[in-house]
Short mmCIF file of C-alpha atoms and ligand atoms in Angstrom, two decimals:
data_model
loop_
_atom_site.label_atom_id
_atom_site.label_comp_id
_atom_site.label_asym_id
_atom_site.label_seq_id
_atom_site.Cartn_x
_atom_site.Cartn_y
_atom_site.Cartn_z
CA MET A 1 26.01 51.67 -32.18
CA TYR A 2 28.37 54.01 -32.20
CA THR A 3 31.98 53.85 -32.40
CA LYS A 4 34.69 56.63 -32.15
CA ASP A 5 34.40 57.15 -36.06
CA ASP A 6 30.79 58.57 -35.15
CA ASP A 7 30.52 61.83 -33.67
CA TYR A 8 26.86 61.55 -33.17
CA TRP A 9 27.36 61.44 -28.74
CA GLN A 10 30.37 64.01 -29.66
CA LYS A 11 28.08 66.65 -30.82
CA ARG A 12 25.30 65.92 -27.92
CA TYR A 13 27.69 66.25 -25.54
CA SER A 14 29.27 69.51 -27.02
CA ALA A 15 26.20 71.09 -26.33
CA GLY A 16 26.51 72.79 -23.49
CA GLU A 17 24.45 71.82 -20.56
CA ARG A 18 24.55 68.12 -19.02
CA ILE A 19 22.07 66.14 -20.79
CA PHE A 20 21.39 63.28 -18.28
CA GLY A 21 21.64 65.64 -15.10
CA ASP A 22 23.98 65.24 -12.41
CA LYS A 23 21.56 62.20 -10.15
CA PRO A 24 23.41 58.74 -10.43
CA CYS A 25 21.49 55.78 -11.29
CA ALA A 26 19.02 54.41 -8.99
CA LEU A 27 19.90 51.20 -9.55
CA LEU A 28 23.59 51.90 -7.77
CA VAL A 29 21.84 54.30 -5.43
CA ASP A 30 19.83 51.31 -3.93
CA HIS A 31 22.88 49.76 -3.53
CA THR A 32 25.28 51.63 -1.75
CA GLN A 33 25.85 49.39 1.18
CA LEU A 34 28.23 47.36 -1.34
CA PHE A 35 29.95 50.09 -2.08
CA ASN A 36 32.84 50.36 0.53
CA PRO A 37 36.03 52.99 0.43
CA GLY A 38 39.26 51.64 -1.50
CA MET A 39 37.27 49.04 -3.65
CA SER A 40 37.91 49.76 -8.04
CA ALA A 41 34.82 50.42 -10.31
CA LEU A 42 34.71 50.44 -13.88
CA CYS A 43 31.83 52.55 -15.62
CA ILE A 44 31.53 51.69 -18.95
CA ALA A 45 30.03 54.23 -21.63
CA ASP A 46 29.42 56.64 -18.63
CA GLY A 47 28.88 59.50 -20.23
CA GLU A 48 29.07 62.61 -18.35
CA GLY A 49 30.27 60.96 -15.36
CA ARG A 50 26.96 61.11 -13.07
CA ASN A 51 27.97 57.94 -12.04
CA SER A 52 31.47 57.29 -11.91
CA VAL A 53 31.50 60.73 -9.72
CA TRP A 54 29.14 59.41 -7.39
CA LEU A 55 31.28 55.99 -7.00
CA ALA A 56 34.28 58.77 -6.47
CA LYS A 57 32.19 59.99 -3.48
CA GLN A 58 31.85 56.77 -1.69
CA GLY A 59 35.36 56.32 -1.79
CA LEU A 60 35.89 54.16 -4.64
CA ARG A 61 38.76 53.91 -7.24
CA VAL A 62 36.93 54.83 -10.23
CA THR A 63 37.54 53.96 -14.01
CA ALA A 64 35.27 55.51 -16.28
CA MET A 65 35.63 55.09 -20.02
CA ASP A 66 33.17 56.55 -23.23
CA VAL A 67 33.98 56.69 -26.78
CA ALA A 68 32.98 60.69 -26.85
CA PRO A 69 35.78 62.88 -25.23
CA ALA A 70 33.31 66.12 -24.71
CA ALA A 71 31.95 63.18 -21.79
CA LEU A 72 34.85 62.60 -20.35
CA ALA A 73 36.09 65.98 -20.51
CA LYS A 74 32.50 66.86 -18.80
CA THR A 75 33.46 63.99 -16.01
CA GLN A 76 36.23 65.76 -15.10
CA ALA A 77 34.89 68.88 -14.38
CA TRP A 78 32.06 67.26 -12.45
CA ALA A 79 35.04 65.31 -10.64
CA GLU A 80 36.50 68.55 -9.82
CA LYS A 81 33.41 69.79 -8.66
CA ASN A 82 32.60 67.31 -6.42
CA GLY A 83 35.96 67.29 -5.22
CA VAL A 84 36.81 63.85 -5.96
CA THR A 85 39.15 62.11 -9.29
CA VAL A 86 37.94 59.89 -11.67
CA GLU A 87 40.06 58.27 -14.14
CA THR A 88 38.75 58.87 -17.73
CA GLN A 89 39.81 57.06 -20.83
CA CYS A 90 38.18 57.48 -24.54
CA ALA A 91 37.70 54.29 -26.19
CA ASP A 92 35.38 52.40 -28.23
CA VAL A 93 33.80 49.61 -26.05
CA ASN A 94 34.66 47.56 -29.01
CA ASP A 95 38.14 48.04 -29.08
CA TRP A 96 38.48 47.95 -25.36
CA LEU A 97 41.36 45.88 -23.41
CA TRP A 98 39.70 43.81 -20.50
CA GLN A 99 42.45 43.50 -18.18
CA PRO A 100 41.46 39.94 -16.40
CA ASP A 101 39.90 40.16 -12.38
CA ALA A 102 40.36 43.91 -12.81
CA PHE A 103 37.81 45.97 -10.81
CA ASP A 104 35.01 44.90 -7.71
CA PHE A 105 32.39 46.23 -10.01
CA VAL A 106 32.00 46.75 -13.12
CA ILE A 107 28.61 48.93 -14.27
CA CYS A 108 26.91 49.56 -17.52
CA VAL A 109 24.21 51.56 -17.67
CA TYR A 110 22.07 52.74 -21.08
CA LEU A 111 24.22 51.06 -23.46
CA GLN A 112 22.27 49.69 -26.01
CA LEU A 113 24.65 47.62 -28.83
CA PRO A 114 23.54 45.07 -31.76
CA PRO A 115 23.89 41.14 -30.46
CA GLU A 116 27.17 40.74 -31.66
CA TYR A 117 28.87 43.59 -30.28
CA ARG A 118 26.76 42.96 -26.85
CA CYS A 119 27.75 39.47 -26.62
CA ARG A 120 31.34 40.78 -26.50
CA LEU A 121 30.65 43.24 -24.23
CA HIS A 122 29.15 40.86 -21.38
CA GLN A 123 32.31 38.40 -22.12
CA GLY A 124 34.51 41.52 -21.33
CA MET A 125 32.09 42.14 -18.70
CA VAL A 126 32.72 38.67 -17.40
CA LYS A 127 36.45 38.70 -17.76
CA THR A 128 37.52 42.00 -16.04
CA CYS A 129 35.34 41.27 -12.77
CA LYS A 130 37.04 39.94 -9.79
CA ALA A 131 35.96 36.55 -8.05
CA GLY A 132 33.47 38.17 -5.50
CA GLY A 133 32.81 41.45 -7.53
CA TYR A 134 29.50 42.60 -9.39
CA ILE A 135 28.38 43.64 -12.65
CA PHE A 136 25.79 46.02 -12.54
CA ILE A 137 23.49 46.74 -16.02
CA GLU A 138 20.53 48.68 -16.18
CA ALA A 139 19.11 49.50 -20.11
CA TYR A 140 16.38 49.32 -22.12
CA HIS A 141 13.81 46.14 -22.19
CA ARG A 142 12.45 45.44 -24.97
CA GLU A 143 8.90 45.83 -23.94
CA HIS A 144 9.74 49.51 -24.23
CA LEU A 145 9.32 49.89 -27.68
CA LYS A 146 5.74 49.61 -26.61
CA THR A 147 6.20 52.97 -24.98
CA GLY A 148 6.50 54.54 -27.86
CA LEU A 149 9.10 56.50 -25.99
CA SER A 150 12.97 57.32 -27.29
CA GLY A 151 15.39 54.54 -27.96
CA PRO A 152 16.66 52.66 -30.41
CA LYS A 153 14.03 51.11 -33.39
CA ASP A 154 15.62 47.70 -33.33
CA ILE A 155 14.48 45.00 -31.20
CA ASP A 156 17.67 43.52 -31.08
CA PHE A 157 19.35 46.07 -29.37
CA TYR A 158 16.74 45.60 -26.50
CA TYR A 159 17.63 43.84 -23.14
CA HIS A 160 15.43 40.96 -21.54
CA GLU A 161 15.96 38.54 -18.69
CA GLU A 162 16.84 35.34 -20.51
CA LEU A 163 19.75 37.34 -22.64
CA ILE A 164 20.88 38.34 -18.98
CA ARG A 165 20.77 34.53 -17.83
CA GLN A 166 22.61 33.48 -20.57
CA ASP A 167 25.50 35.90 -20.41
CA PHE A 168 26.18 35.74 -16.88
CA SER A 169 25.23 32.36 -16.37
CA GLU A 170 28.06 31.47 -13.65
CA PHE A 171 27.33 34.81 -12.12
CA GLU A 172 25.18 34.43 -9.23
CA ILE A 173 21.92 36.72 -10.11
CA MET A 174 21.15 39.62 -7.09
CA LEU A 175 18.50 40.95 -8.76
CA LEU A 176 16.88 40.71 -12.72
CA GLN A 177 14.11 42.82 -12.89
CA LYS A 178 12.05 44.69 -15.65
CA ASN A 179 11.61 47.90 -14.30
CA LEU A 180 9.20 51.17 -15.20
CA THR A 181 12.01 53.59 -14.04
CA THR A 182 13.11 57.29 -14.13
CA VAL A 183 14.88 57.65 -17.16
CA ASP A 184 16.35 60.82 -17.01
CA GLU A 185 17.16 61.47 -12.97
CA ASN A 186 16.44 65.23 -13.34
CA ASP A 187 12.84 64.89 -14.51
CA PRO A 188 11.15 62.26 -12.41
CA THR A 189 8.12 61.71 -15.60
CA GLN A 190 10.83 60.45 -18.20
CA LYS A 191 9.78 56.67 -17.77
CA GLY A 192 11.03 53.96 -19.58
CA VAL A 193 10.87 50.03 -18.99
CA CYS A 194 14.32 48.71 -17.99
CA LEU A 195 15.75 45.62 -17.07
CA GLU A 196 17.88 45.92 -13.89
CA PHE A 197 20.24 43.54 -13.46
CA VAL A 198 22.65 43.00 -10.46
CA GLY A 199 25.18 39.65 -10.70
CA ARG A 200 27.91 38.67 -7.94
CA LYS A 201 30.94 36.75 -9.19
CA PRO A 202 31.86 33.48 -7.77
C1 SAM B 301 22.63 56.69 -23.36
S1 SAM B 301 24.25 57.49 -23.18
C2 SAM B 301 24.55 57.11 -21.12
C3 SAM B 301 25.34 57.49 -20.62
C4 SAM B 301 25.14 57.46 -18.99
N1 SAM B 301 26.06 55.55 -19.11
C5 SAM B 301 24.59 57.72 -18.18
O1 SAM B 301 23.63 56.60 -17.76
O2 SAM B 301 24.64 58.66 -17.65
C6 SAM B 301 25.53 56.34 -24.03
C7 SAM B 301 26.41 56.37 -23.89
O3 SAM B 301 27.50 55.32 -24.54
C8 SAM B 301 28.29 55.81 -25.35
N2 SAM B 301 28.71 55.41 -26.13
C9 SAM B 301 27.62 54.48 -27.58
N3 SAM B 301 28.60 53.70 -27.84
C10 SAM B 301 29.84 53.81 -27.28
C11 SAM B 301 31.05 52.95 -27.67
N4 SAM B 301 30.59 51.74 -28.83
N5 SAM B 301 31.94 52.70 -26.76
C12 SAM B 301 31.92 53.38 -25.54
N6 SAM B 301 30.94 54.33 -25.22
C13 SAM B 301 30.00 54.68 -26.46
C14 SAM B 301 27.83 57.28 -25.39
O4 SAM B 301 29.12 58.24 -25.74
C15 SAM B 301 26.82 58.04 -24.05
O5 SAM B 301 27.45 58.26 -23.12
#
């Protein structure tokens, strides 16, 4: 887990190129029909903005947050290049003030936290999602550990279906699946075992 006092991500993002590429997460693209102009989205731990900028291009009002200032500088540059606006906020998700019923979409892609922090993250996501709104999560499934590819070493950081059913019990499950997914959208050979969740708040 990384916090605002830890410069791991800041260093990674400061090293020039866009490390997670330009293409949005395929889970979002697969649900393009849900994203209508004027709707609002919060992108948690959004990195260099590949997802927030794509959502802004669909006409959404987007807030992107991340712990690394260098990531958000890249998001702003990417938004400018694409002719859209994204509000960026630098924060540790553990300190995030979750406004109730604030966003139509609450999106978290590849953030792996220890159980205690993940539980608080999920509670915050539930709180800040509007009634009728959607939560999107894409993260490494615990079966990813078997692949030997990069990812957290501790199995507790990984997702599984039961965890989602527990933490989002009040949500209508639109999609909950384990998927062998391209984890680097610029390099289709980079596959990971991911959990994909789309849930609708009643
Ligand atoms: C694997 S990257 C994924 C970035 C982005 N979601 C994407 O898919 O391109 C994980 C991201 O989580 C951010 N992050 C890690 N710990 C965080 C924390 N405690 N609060 C906010 N962001 C955090 C990192 O800075 C990094 O951008």
